[in-house]
Coordinates of C-alpha atoms and ligand atoms in Angstrom, one line a residue:
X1 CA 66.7 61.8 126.9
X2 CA 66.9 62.6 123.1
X3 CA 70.1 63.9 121.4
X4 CA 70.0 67.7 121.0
X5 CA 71.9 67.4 117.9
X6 CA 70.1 65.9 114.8
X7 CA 72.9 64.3 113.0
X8 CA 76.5 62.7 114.1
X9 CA 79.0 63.8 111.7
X10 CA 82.1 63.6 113.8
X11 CA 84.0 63.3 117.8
X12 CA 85.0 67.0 117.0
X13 CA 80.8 67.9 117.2
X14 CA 80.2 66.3 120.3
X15 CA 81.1 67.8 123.8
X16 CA 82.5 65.5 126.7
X17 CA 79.6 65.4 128.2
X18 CA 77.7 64.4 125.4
X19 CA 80.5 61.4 124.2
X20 CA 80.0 60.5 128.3
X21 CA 75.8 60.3 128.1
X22 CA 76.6 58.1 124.4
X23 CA 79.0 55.6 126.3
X24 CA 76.6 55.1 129.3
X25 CA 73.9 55.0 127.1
X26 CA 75.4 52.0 125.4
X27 CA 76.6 50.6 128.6
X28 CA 73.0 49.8 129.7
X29 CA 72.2 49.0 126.4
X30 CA 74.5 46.5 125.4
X31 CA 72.6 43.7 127.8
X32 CA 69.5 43.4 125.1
X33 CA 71.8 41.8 123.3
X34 CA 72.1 38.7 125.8
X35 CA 68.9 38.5 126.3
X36 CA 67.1 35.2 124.8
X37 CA 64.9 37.8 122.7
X38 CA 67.1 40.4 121.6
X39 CA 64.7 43.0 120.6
X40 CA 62.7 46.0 122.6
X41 CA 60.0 48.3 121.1
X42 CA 62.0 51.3 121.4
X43 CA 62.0 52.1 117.7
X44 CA 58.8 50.6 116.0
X45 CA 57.3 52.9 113.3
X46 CA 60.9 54.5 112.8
X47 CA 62.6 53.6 109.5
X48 CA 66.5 53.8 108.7
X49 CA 68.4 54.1 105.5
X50 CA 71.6 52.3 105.6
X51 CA 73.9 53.4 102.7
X52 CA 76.8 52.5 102.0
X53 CA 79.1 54.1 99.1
X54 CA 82.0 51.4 100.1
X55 CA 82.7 47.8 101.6
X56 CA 82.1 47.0 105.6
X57 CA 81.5 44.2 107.4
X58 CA 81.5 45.4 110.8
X59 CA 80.0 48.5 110.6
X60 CA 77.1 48.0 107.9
X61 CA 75.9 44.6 110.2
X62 CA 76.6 46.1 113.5
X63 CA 74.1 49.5 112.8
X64 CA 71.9 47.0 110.8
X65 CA 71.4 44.8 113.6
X66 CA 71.0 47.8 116.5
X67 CA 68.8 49.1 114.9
X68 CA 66.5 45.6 114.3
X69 CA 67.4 45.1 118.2
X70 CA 65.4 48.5 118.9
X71 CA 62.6 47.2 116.1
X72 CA 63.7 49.9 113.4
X73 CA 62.6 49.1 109.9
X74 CA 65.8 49.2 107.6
X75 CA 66.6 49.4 104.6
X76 CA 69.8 49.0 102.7
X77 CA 71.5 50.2 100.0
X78 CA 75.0 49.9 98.5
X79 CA 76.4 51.9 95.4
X80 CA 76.8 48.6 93.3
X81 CA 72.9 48.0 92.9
X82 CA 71.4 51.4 93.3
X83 CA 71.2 54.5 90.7
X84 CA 74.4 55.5 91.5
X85 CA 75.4 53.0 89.4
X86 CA 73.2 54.7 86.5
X87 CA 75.1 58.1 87.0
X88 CA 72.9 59.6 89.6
X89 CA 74.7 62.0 92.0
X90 CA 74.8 62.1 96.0
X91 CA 72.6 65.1 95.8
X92 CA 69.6 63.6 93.7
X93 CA 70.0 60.5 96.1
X94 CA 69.6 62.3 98.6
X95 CA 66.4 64.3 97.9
X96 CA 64.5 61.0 96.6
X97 CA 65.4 59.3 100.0
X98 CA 64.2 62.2 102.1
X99 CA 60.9 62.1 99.6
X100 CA 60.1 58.3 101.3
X101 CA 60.4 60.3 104.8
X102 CA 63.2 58.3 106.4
X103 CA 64.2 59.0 110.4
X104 CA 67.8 58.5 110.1
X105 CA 70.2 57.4 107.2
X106 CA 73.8 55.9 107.6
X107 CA 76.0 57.0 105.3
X108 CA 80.1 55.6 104.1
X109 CA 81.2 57.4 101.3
X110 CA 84.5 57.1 99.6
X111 CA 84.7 61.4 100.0
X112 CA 85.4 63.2 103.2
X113 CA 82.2 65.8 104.0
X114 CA 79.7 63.2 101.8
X115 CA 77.5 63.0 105.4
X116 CA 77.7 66.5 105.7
X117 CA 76.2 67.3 102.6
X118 CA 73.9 65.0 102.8
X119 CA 72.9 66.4 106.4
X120 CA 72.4 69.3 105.3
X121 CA 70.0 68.4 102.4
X122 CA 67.7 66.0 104.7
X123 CA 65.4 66.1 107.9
X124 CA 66.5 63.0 108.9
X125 CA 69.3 62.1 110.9
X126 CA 72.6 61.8 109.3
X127 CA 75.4 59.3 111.0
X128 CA 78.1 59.0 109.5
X129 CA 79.6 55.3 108.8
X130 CA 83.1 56.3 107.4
X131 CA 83.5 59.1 105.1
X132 CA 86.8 58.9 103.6
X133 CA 90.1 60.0 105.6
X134 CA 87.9 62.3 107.5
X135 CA 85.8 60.5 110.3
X136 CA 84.5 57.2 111.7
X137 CA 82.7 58.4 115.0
X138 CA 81.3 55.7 115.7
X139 CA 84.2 53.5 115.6
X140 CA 85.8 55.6 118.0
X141 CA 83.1 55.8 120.1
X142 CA 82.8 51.6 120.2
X143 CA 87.1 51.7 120.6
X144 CA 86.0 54.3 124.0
X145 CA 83.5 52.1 125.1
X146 CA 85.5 49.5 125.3
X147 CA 88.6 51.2 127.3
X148 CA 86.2 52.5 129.8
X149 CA 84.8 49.2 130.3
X150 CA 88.3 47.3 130.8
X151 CA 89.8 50.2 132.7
X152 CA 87.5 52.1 134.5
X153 CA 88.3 55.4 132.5
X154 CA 89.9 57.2 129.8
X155 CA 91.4 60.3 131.7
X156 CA 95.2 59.8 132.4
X157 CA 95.6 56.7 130.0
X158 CA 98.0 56.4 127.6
X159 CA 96.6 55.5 123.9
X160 CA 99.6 54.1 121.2
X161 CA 98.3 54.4 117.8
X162 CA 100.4 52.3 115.1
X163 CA 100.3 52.2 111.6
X164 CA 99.1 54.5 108.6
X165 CA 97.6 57.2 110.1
X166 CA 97.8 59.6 106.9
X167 CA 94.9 57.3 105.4
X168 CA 92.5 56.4 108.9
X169 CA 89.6 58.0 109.4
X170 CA 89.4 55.9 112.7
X171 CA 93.0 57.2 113.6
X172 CA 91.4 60.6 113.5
X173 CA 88.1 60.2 115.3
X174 CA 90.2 58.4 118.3
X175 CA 92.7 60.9 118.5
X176 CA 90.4 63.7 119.1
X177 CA 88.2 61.2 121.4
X178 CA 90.6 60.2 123.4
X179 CA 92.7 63.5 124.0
X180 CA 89.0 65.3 124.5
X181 CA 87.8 62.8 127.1
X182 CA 91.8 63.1 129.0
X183 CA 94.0 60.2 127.3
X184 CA 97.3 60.7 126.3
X185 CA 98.0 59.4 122.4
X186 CA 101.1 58.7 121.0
X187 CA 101.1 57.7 117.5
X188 CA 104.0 55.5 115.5
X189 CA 104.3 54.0 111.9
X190 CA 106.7 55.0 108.6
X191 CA 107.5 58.5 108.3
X192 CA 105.3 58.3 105.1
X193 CA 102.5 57.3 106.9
X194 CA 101.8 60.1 109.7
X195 CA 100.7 63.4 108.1
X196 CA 102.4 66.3 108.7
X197 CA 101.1 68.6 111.5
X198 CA 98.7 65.7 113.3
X199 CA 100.6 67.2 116.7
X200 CA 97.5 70.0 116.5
X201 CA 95.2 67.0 116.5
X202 CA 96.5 66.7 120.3
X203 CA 98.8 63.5 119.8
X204 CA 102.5 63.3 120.0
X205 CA 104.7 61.5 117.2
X206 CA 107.3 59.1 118.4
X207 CA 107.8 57.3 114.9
X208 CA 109.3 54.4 116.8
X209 CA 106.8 51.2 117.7
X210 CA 108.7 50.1 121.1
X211 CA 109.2 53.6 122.1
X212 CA 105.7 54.4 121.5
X213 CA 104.4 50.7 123.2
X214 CA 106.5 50.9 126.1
X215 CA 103.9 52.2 129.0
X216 CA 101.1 52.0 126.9
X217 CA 97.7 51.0 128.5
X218 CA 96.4 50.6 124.9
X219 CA 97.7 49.5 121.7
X220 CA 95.6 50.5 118.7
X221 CA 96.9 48.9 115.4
X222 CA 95.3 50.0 112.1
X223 CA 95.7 48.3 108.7
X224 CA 97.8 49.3 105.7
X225 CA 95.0 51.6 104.1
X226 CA 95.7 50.8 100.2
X227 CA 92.8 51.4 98.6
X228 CA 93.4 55.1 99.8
X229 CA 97.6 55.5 98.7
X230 CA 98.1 57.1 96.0
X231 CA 101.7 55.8 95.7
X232 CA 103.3 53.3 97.1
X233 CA 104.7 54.4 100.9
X234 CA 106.9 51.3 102.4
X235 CA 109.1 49.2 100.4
X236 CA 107.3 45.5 101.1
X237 CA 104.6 44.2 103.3
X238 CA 107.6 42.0 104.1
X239 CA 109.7 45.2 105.4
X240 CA 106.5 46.8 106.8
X241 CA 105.6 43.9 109.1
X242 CA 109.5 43.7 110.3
X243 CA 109.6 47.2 111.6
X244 CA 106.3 48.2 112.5
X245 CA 104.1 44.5 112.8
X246 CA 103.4 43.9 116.4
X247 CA 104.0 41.0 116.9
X248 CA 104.8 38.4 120.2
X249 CA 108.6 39.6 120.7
X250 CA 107.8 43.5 120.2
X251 CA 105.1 42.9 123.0
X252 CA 108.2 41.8 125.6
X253 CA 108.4 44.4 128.8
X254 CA 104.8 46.2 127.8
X255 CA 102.3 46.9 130.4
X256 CA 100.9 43.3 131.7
X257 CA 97.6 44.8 131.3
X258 CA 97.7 46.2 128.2
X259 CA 94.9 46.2 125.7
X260 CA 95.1 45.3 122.2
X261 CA 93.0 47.1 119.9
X262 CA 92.5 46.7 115.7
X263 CA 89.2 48.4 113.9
X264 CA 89.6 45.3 111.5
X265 CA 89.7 44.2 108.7
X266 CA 93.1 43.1 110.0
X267 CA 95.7 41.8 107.8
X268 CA 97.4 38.4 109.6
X269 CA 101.2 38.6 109.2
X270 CA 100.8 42.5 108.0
X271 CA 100.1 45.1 110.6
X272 CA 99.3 41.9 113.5
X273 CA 100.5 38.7 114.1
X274 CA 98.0 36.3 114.2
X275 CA 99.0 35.2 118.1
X276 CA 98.9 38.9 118.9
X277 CA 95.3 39.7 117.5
X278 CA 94.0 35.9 119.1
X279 CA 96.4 36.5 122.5
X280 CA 95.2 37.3 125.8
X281 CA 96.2 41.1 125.7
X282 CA 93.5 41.0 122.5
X283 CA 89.9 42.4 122.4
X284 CA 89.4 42.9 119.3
X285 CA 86.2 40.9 119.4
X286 CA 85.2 42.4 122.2
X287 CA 85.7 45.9 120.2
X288 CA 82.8 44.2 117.2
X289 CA 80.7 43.5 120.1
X290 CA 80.3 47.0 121.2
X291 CA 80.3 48.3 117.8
X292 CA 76.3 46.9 118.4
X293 CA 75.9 48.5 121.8
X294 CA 76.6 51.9 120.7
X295 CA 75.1 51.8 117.4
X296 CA 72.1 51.3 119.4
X297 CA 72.7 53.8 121.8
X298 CA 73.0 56.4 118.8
X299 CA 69.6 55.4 117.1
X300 CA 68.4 55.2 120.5
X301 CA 69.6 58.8 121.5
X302 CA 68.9 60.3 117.8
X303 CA 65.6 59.1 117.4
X304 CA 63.8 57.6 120.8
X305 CA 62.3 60.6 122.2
X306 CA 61.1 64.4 121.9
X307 CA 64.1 66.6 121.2
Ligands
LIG401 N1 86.0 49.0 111.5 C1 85.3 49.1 110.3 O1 84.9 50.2 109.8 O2 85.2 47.9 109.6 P1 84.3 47.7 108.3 O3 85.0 48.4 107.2 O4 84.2 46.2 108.1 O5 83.0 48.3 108.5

């Protein structure tokens, strides 16, 4: 069964039903890539554009590789080397990459609504990679995936969010995941660091790590988002990593089968101590691994059969 939609821009687009058909999708998916020969036919004769505006590692190799799993040809692109670099705007970019007649092109971009545009100025499928403080679907569909998987659901769970939220385009696509598909979120970090009004978002505010980690069945911890503060917002990484860092003593009393969660990059000693993020409440790895299965499932869903 093919996607109805052409493009996947955000979790806000996609109906429960739909996010449930992506995750199962991925489920049966996600064995090709034990197999000795990780590659099926699914794809051959399709080509995707991966473009990327800003630094990945997770994301940029994870759709690269899905997409060579299902025997996509790929190409890839980053600001640095192409005519970007000589001046040339989004728009024009986009018109001489629909001209070479891709099927789909995955897009980060540094500004929010960059795969929107470009969605709108193409034939091809548009997912969007990361575009500013906006959205990361795909990250929160892989962060889904792998609840479901370890817990058997989403509905009724409680989701703790910590860190800077005000800058996270994945603390945004996972708080309207989860609450859509039933989870409870609470979210917790400095003051500065949760925007104002993110209540209408669905989650609650508790400010307070161990208040919002006590009964958690999942602790989500994002980075420190610098490259996206304007001014500095906490005092020292020192100070930062005292009050909000989870680390082995903040973890006392929580749920014994707790999941620890972190997009990555993570900063050791920062946001995570290093035992928590390699402990055996961790699946962080786990989270990267998935990141594949669901890329798949999108290219798969997107492009595989008649819409
Ligand atoms: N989670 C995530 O987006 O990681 P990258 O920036 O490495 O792609």
């Amino acid at each position: 069964m093919r996607l109805a939609e052409k493009d996947i821009l955000d979790i806000e687009s996609l109906s429960v039903e739909r996010i449930k058909n992506i995750l199962d999708t991925a489920e049966g998916l996600k064995e090709i890539s034990t197999r000795p020969i990780k590659k099926v036919p699914t794809l051959r004769g399709k080509t995707i554009i991966h473009f990327f505006y800003e630094p990945s590692t997770r994301t940029r190799t994870s759709f690269e590789i899905a997409a060579k799993r299902l025997s996509a040809d790929t190409v890839s692109i980053s600001a640095s080397t192409s005519s970007i670099a000589k001046g040339e705007t989004l728009v024009d970019t986009a018109k001489n990459l629909e001209a070479m007649n891709p099927d789909a092109i995955v897009i980060r971009h540094r500004a929010a609504g960059a795969p929107h545009m470009l969605a709108r100025l193409v034939r091809a499928s548009v997912i969007n990679a990361g575009d500013g403080m906006h959205a990361h679907p795909s990250q929160a569909l892989l962060d889904m995936m792998t609840v479901r998987e370890k817990k058997g659901r989403l509905a009724g769970l409680k989701i703790a969010i910590i860190g800077d939220i005000t800058h996270s385009r994945v603390a945004r696509s996972n708080i309207v995941g989860f609450v859509k598909m039933g989870a409870e979120v609470i979210l917790a970090g400095p003051p500065t660091m949760i925007p104002m009004g993110v209540e209408t978002l669905g989650a609650r505010v508790g400010y307070h790590v161990q208040e919002a980690i006590k009964d958690a069945d999942v602790i989500m911890v994002l980075r420190i988002q610098k490259e996206r503060q304007q001014a500095l917002v906490f005092p020292s990484e020192r100070e930062y990593a005292q009050c909000y860092g989870l680390t082995e003593e903040k973890l006392a009393g929580v749920k014994e089968d707790v999941l620890i969660m972190h997009p990555g990059p993570i900063n050791r000693g920062v946001e995570i101590a290093p035992e928590v993020a390699e402990g055996p409440y961790s699946v962080i790895l786990e989270q990267v691994t998935n990141g594949v299965a669901i890329r798949m499932a999108l290219f798969y869903l997107l492009l595989g059969g008649a819409r």
